[in-house]
CSV table of N, CA and C in Angstrom, one decimal:
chain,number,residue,atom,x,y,z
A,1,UNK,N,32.4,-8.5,-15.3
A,1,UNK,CA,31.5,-8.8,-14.2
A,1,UNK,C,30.1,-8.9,-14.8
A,2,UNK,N,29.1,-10.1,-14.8
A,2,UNK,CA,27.8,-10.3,-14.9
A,2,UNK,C,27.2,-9.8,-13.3
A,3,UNK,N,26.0,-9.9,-13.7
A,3,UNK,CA,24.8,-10.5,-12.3
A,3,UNK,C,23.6,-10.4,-13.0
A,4,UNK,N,22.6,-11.7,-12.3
A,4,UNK,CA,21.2,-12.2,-12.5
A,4,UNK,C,20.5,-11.5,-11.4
A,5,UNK,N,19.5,-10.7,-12.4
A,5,UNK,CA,18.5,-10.2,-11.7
A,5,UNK,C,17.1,-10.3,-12.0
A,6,UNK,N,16.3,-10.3,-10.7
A,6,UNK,CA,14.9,-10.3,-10.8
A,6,UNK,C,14.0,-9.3,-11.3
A,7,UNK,N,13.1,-9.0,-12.1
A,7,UNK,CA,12.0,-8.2,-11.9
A,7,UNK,C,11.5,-8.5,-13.0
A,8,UNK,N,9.9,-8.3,-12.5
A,8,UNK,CA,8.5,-8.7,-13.5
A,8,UNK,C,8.1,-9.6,-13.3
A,9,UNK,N,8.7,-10.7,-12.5
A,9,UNK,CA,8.9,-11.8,-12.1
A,9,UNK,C,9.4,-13.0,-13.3
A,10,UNK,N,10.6,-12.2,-14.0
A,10,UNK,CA,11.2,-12.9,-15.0
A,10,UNK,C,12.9,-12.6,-14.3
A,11,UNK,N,14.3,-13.1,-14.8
A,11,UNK,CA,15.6,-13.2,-14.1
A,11,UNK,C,16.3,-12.9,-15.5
A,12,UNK,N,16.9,-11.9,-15.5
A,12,UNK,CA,18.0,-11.3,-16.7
A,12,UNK,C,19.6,-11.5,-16.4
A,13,UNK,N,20.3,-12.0,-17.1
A,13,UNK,CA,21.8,-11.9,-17.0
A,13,UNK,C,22.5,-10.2,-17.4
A,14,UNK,N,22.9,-9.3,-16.8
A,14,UNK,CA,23.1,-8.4,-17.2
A,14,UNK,C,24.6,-8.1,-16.9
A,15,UNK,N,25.1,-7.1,-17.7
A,15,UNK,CA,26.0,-6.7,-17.8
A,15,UNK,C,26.9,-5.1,-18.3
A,16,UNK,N,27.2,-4.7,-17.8
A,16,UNK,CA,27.6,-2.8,-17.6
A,16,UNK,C,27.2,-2.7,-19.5
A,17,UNK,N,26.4,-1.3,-19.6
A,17,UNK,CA,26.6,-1.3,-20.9
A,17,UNK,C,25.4,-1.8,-21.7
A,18,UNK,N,24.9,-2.8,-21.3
A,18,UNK,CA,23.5,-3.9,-21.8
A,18,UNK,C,22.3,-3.5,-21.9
A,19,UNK,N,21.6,-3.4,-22.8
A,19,UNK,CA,20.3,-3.0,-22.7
A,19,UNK,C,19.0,-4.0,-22.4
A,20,UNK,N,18.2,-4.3,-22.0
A,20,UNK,CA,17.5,-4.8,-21.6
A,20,UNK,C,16.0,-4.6,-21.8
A,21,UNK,N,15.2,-5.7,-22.2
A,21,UNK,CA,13.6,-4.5,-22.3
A,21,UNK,C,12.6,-5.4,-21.2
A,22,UNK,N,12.5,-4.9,-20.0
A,22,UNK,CA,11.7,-5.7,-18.9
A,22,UNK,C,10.1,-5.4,-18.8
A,23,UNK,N,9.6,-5.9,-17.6
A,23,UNK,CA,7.8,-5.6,-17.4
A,23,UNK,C,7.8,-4.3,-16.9
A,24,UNK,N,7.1,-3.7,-18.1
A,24,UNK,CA,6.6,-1.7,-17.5
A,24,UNK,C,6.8,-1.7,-16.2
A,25,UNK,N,8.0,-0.7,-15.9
A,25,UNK,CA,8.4,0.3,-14.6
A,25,UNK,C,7.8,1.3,-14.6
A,26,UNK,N,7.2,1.7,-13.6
A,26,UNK,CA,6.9,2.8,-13.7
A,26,UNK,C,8.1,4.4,-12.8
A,27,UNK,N,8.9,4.6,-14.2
A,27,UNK,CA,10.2,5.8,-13.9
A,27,UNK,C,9.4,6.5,-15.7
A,28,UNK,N,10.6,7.5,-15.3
A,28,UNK,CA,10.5,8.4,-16.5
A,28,UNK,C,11.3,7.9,-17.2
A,29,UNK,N,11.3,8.4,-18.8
A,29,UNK,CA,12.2,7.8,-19.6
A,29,UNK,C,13.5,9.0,-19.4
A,30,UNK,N,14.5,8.7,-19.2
A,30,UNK,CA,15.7,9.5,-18.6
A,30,UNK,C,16.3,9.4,-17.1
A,31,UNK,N,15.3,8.4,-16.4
A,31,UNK,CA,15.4,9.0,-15.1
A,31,UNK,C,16.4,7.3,-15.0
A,32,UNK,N,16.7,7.2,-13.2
A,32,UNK,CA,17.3,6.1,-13.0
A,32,UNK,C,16.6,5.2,-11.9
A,33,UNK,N,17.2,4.4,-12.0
A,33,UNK,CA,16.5,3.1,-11.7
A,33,UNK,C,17.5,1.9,-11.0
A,34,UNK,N,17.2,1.7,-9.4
A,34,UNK,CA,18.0,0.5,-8.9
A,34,UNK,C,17.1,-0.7,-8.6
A,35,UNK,N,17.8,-1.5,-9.2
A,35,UNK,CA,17.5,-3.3,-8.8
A,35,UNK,C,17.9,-3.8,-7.9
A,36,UNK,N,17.5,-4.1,-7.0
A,36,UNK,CA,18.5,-4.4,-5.1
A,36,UNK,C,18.1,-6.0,-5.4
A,37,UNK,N,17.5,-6.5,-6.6
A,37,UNK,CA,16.8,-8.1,-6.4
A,37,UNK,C,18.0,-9.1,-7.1
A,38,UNK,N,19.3,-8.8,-6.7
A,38,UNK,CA,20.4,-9.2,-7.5
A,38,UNK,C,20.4,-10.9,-6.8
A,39,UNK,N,20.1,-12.3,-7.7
A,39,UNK,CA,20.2,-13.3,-7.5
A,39,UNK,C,22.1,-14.1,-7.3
A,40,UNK,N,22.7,-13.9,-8.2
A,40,UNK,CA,23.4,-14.0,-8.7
A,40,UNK,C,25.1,-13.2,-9.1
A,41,UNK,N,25.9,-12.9,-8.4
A,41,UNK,CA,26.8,-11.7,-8.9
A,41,UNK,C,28.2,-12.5,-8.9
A,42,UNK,N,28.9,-12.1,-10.0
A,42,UNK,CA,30.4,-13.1,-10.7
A,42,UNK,C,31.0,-12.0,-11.0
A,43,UNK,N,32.1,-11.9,-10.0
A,43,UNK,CA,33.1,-10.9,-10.0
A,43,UNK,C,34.6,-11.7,-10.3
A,44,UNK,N,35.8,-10.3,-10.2
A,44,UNK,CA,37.0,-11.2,-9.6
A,44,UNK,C,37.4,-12.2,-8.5
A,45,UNK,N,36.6,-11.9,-7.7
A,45,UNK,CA,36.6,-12.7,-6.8
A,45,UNK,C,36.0,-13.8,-6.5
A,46,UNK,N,35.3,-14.6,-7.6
A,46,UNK,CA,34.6,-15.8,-7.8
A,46,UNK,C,33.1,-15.4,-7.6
A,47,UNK,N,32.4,-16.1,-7.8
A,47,UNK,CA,30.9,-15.9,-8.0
A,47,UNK,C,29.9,-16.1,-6.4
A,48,UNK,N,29.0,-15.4,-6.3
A,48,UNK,CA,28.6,-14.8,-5.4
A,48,UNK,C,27.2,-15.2,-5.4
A,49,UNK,N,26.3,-16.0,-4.6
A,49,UNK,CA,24.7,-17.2,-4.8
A,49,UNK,C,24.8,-16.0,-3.6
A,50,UNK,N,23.1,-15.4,-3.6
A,50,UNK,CA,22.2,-15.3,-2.9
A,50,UNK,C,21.3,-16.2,-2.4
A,51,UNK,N,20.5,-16.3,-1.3
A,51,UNK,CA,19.9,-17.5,-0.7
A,51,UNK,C,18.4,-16.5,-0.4
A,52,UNK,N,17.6,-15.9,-1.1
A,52,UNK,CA,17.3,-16.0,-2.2
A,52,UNK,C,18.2,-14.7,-3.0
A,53,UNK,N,18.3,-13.6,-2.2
A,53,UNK,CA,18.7,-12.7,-3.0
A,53,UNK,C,20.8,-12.1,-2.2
A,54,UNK,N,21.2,-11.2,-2.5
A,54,UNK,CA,22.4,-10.8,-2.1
A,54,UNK,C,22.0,-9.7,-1.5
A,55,UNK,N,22.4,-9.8,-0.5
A,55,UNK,CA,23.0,-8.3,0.7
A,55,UNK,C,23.7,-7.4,-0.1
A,56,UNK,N,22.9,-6.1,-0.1
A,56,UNK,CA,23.9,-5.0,-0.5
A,56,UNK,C,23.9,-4.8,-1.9
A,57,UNK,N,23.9,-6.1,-3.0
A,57,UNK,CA,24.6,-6.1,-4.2
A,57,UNK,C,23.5,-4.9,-4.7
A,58,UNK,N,23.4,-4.3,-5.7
A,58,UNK,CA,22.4,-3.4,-6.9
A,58,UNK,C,22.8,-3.2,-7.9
A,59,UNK,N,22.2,-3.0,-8.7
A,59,UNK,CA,22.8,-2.9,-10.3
A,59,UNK,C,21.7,-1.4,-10.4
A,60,UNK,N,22.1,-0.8,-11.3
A,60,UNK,CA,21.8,0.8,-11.6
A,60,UNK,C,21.5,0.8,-12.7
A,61,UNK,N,20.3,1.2,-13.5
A,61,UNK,CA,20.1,1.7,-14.6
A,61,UNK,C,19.3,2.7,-14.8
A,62,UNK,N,19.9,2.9,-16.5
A,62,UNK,CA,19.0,4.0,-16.8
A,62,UNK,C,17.8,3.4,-17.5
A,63,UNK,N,16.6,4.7,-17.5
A,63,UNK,CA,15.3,4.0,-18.0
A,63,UNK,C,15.8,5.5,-19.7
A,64,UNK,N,15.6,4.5,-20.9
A,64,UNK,CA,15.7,4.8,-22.2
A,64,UNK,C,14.3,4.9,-22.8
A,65,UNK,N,13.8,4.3,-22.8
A,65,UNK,CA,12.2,4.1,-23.1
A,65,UNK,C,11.2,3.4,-22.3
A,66,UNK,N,9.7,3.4,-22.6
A,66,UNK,CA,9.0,3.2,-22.7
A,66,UNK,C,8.4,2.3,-24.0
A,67,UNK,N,7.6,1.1,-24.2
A,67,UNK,CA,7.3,0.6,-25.5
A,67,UNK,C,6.2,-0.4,-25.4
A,68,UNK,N,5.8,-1.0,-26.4
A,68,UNK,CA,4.7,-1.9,-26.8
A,68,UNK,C,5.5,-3.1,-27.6
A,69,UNK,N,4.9,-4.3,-27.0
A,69,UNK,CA,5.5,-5.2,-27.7
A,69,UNK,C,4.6,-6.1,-29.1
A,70,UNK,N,5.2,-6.7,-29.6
A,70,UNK,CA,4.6,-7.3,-31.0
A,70,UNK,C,3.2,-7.4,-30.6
A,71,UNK,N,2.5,-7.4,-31.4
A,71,UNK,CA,0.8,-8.1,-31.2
A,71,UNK,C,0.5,-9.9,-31.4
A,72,UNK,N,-0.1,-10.3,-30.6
A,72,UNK,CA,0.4,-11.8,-30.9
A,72,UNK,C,-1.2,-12.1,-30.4
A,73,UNK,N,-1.4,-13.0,-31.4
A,73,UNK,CA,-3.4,-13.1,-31.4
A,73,UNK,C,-3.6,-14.3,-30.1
A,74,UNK,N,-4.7,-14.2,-29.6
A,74,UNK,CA,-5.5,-15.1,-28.3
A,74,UNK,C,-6.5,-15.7,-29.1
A,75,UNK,N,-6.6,-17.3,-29.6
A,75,UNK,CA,-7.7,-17.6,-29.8
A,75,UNK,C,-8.5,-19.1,-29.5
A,76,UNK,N,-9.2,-18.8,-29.1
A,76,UNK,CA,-9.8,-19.7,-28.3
A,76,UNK,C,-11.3,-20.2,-28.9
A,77,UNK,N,-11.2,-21.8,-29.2
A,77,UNK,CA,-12.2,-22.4,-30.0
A,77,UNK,C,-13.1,-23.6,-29.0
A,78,UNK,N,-14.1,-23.8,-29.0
A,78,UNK,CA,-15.0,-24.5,-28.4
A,78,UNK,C,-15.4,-25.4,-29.3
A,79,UNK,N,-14.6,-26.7,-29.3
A,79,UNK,CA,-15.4,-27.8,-30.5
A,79,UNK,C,-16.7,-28.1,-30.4
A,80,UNK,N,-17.2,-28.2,-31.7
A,80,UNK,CA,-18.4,-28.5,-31.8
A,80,UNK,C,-19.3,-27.8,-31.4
A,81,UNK,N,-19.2,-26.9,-31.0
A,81,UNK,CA,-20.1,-25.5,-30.7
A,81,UNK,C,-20.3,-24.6,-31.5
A,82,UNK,N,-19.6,-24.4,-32.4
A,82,UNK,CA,-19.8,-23.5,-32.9
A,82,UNK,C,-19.6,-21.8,-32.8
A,83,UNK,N,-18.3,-21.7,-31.8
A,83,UNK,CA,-18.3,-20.6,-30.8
A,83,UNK,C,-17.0,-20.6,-30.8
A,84,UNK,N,-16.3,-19.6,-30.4
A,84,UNK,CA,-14.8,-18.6,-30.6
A,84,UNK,C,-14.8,-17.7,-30.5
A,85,UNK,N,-13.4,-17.2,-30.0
A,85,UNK,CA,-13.5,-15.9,-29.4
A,85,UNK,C,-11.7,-15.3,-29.7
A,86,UNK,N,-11.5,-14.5,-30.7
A,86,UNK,CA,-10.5,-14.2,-31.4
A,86,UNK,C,-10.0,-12.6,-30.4
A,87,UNK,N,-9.0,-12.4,-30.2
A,87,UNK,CA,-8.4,-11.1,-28.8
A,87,UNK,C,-7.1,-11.2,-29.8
A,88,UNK,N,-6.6,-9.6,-29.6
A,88,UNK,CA,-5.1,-9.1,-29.7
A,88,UNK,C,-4.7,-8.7,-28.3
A,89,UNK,N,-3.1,-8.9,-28.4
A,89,UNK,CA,-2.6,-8.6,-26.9
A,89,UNK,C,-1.6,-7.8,-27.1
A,90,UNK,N,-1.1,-6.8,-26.8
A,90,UNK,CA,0.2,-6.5,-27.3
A,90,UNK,C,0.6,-5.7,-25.6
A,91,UNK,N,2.3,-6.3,-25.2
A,91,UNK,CA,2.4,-6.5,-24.0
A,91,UNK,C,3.2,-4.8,-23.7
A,92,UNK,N,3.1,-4.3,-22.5
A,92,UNK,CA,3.7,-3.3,-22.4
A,92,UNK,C,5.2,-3.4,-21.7
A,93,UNK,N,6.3,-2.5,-22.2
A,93,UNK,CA,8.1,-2.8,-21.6
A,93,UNK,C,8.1,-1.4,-21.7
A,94,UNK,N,9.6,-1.8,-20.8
A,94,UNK,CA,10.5,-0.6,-20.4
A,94,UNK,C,11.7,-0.9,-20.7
A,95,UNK,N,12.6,-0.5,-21.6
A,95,UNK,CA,14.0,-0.4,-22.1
A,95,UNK,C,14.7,0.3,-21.2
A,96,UNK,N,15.8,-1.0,-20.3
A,96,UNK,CA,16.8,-0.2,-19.4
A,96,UNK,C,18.1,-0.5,-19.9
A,97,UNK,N,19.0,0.8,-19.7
A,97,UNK,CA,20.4,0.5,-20.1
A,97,UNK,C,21.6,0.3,-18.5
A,98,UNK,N,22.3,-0.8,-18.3
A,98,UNK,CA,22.4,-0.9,-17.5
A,98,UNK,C,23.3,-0.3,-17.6
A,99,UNK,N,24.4,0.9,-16.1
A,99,UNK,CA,25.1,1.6,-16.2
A,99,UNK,C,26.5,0.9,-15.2
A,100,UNK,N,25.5,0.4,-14.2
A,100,UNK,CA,26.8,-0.1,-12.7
A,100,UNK,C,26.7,-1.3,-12.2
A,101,UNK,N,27.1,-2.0,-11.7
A,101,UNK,CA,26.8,-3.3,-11.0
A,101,UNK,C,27.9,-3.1,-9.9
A,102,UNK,N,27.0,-2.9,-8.7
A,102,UNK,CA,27.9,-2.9,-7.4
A,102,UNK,C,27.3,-4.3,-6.1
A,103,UNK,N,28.5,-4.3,-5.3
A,103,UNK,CA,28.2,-5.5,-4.6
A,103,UNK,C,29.2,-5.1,-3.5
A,104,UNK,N,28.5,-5.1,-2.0
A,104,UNK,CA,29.1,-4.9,-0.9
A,104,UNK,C,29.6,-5.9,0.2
A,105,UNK,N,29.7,-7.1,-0.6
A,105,UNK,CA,29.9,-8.5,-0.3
A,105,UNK,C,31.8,-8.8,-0.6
């Protein structure tokens, strides 16, 4: 059993077991975590479309970490000017391990 879910305003395929590294939650690292924004859910029973989201469905995880992602440079040049402006960005996540995918559908 998969299901597509929302949050950060990005959509993950997940599955029991899976780790995942999404937009900074704010939980503890240990603690748990439900996603009720389930798009998508494919069981035995054939597959399951929310209009936009599903009644009932949640997926459960745990929060593993906290982290920083790669550094990836911003730079921005003004032709003929003589003028630029060089920035690092390095994005903040949260590593979830997903534990359940339930659906009351």
């Amino acid at each position: 059993m998969y299901a597509i879910i929302e949050t950060g305003g990005k959509q993950f395929r997940v599955e029991e077991g899976l780790k995942i590294d999404v937009e900074k939650l704010a939980a503890e690292p240990g603690g748990e975590i439900v996603l009720d924004k389930v798009l998508f859910l494919d069981k035995d029973g054939g597959p399951l479309v929310g209009e936009p989201y599903l009644e009932g469905a949640k997926v459960t995880c745990e929060v593993v970490e906290h982290g920083r992602g790669k550094k990836i440079i911003v730079f921005h040049k003004r032709r003929r000017q003589d003028s630029h402006k060089k920035q690092g960005h390095r994005q903040d996540y949260t590593t979830l391990l997903v534990k359940s995918i339930e659906a009351n559908a």
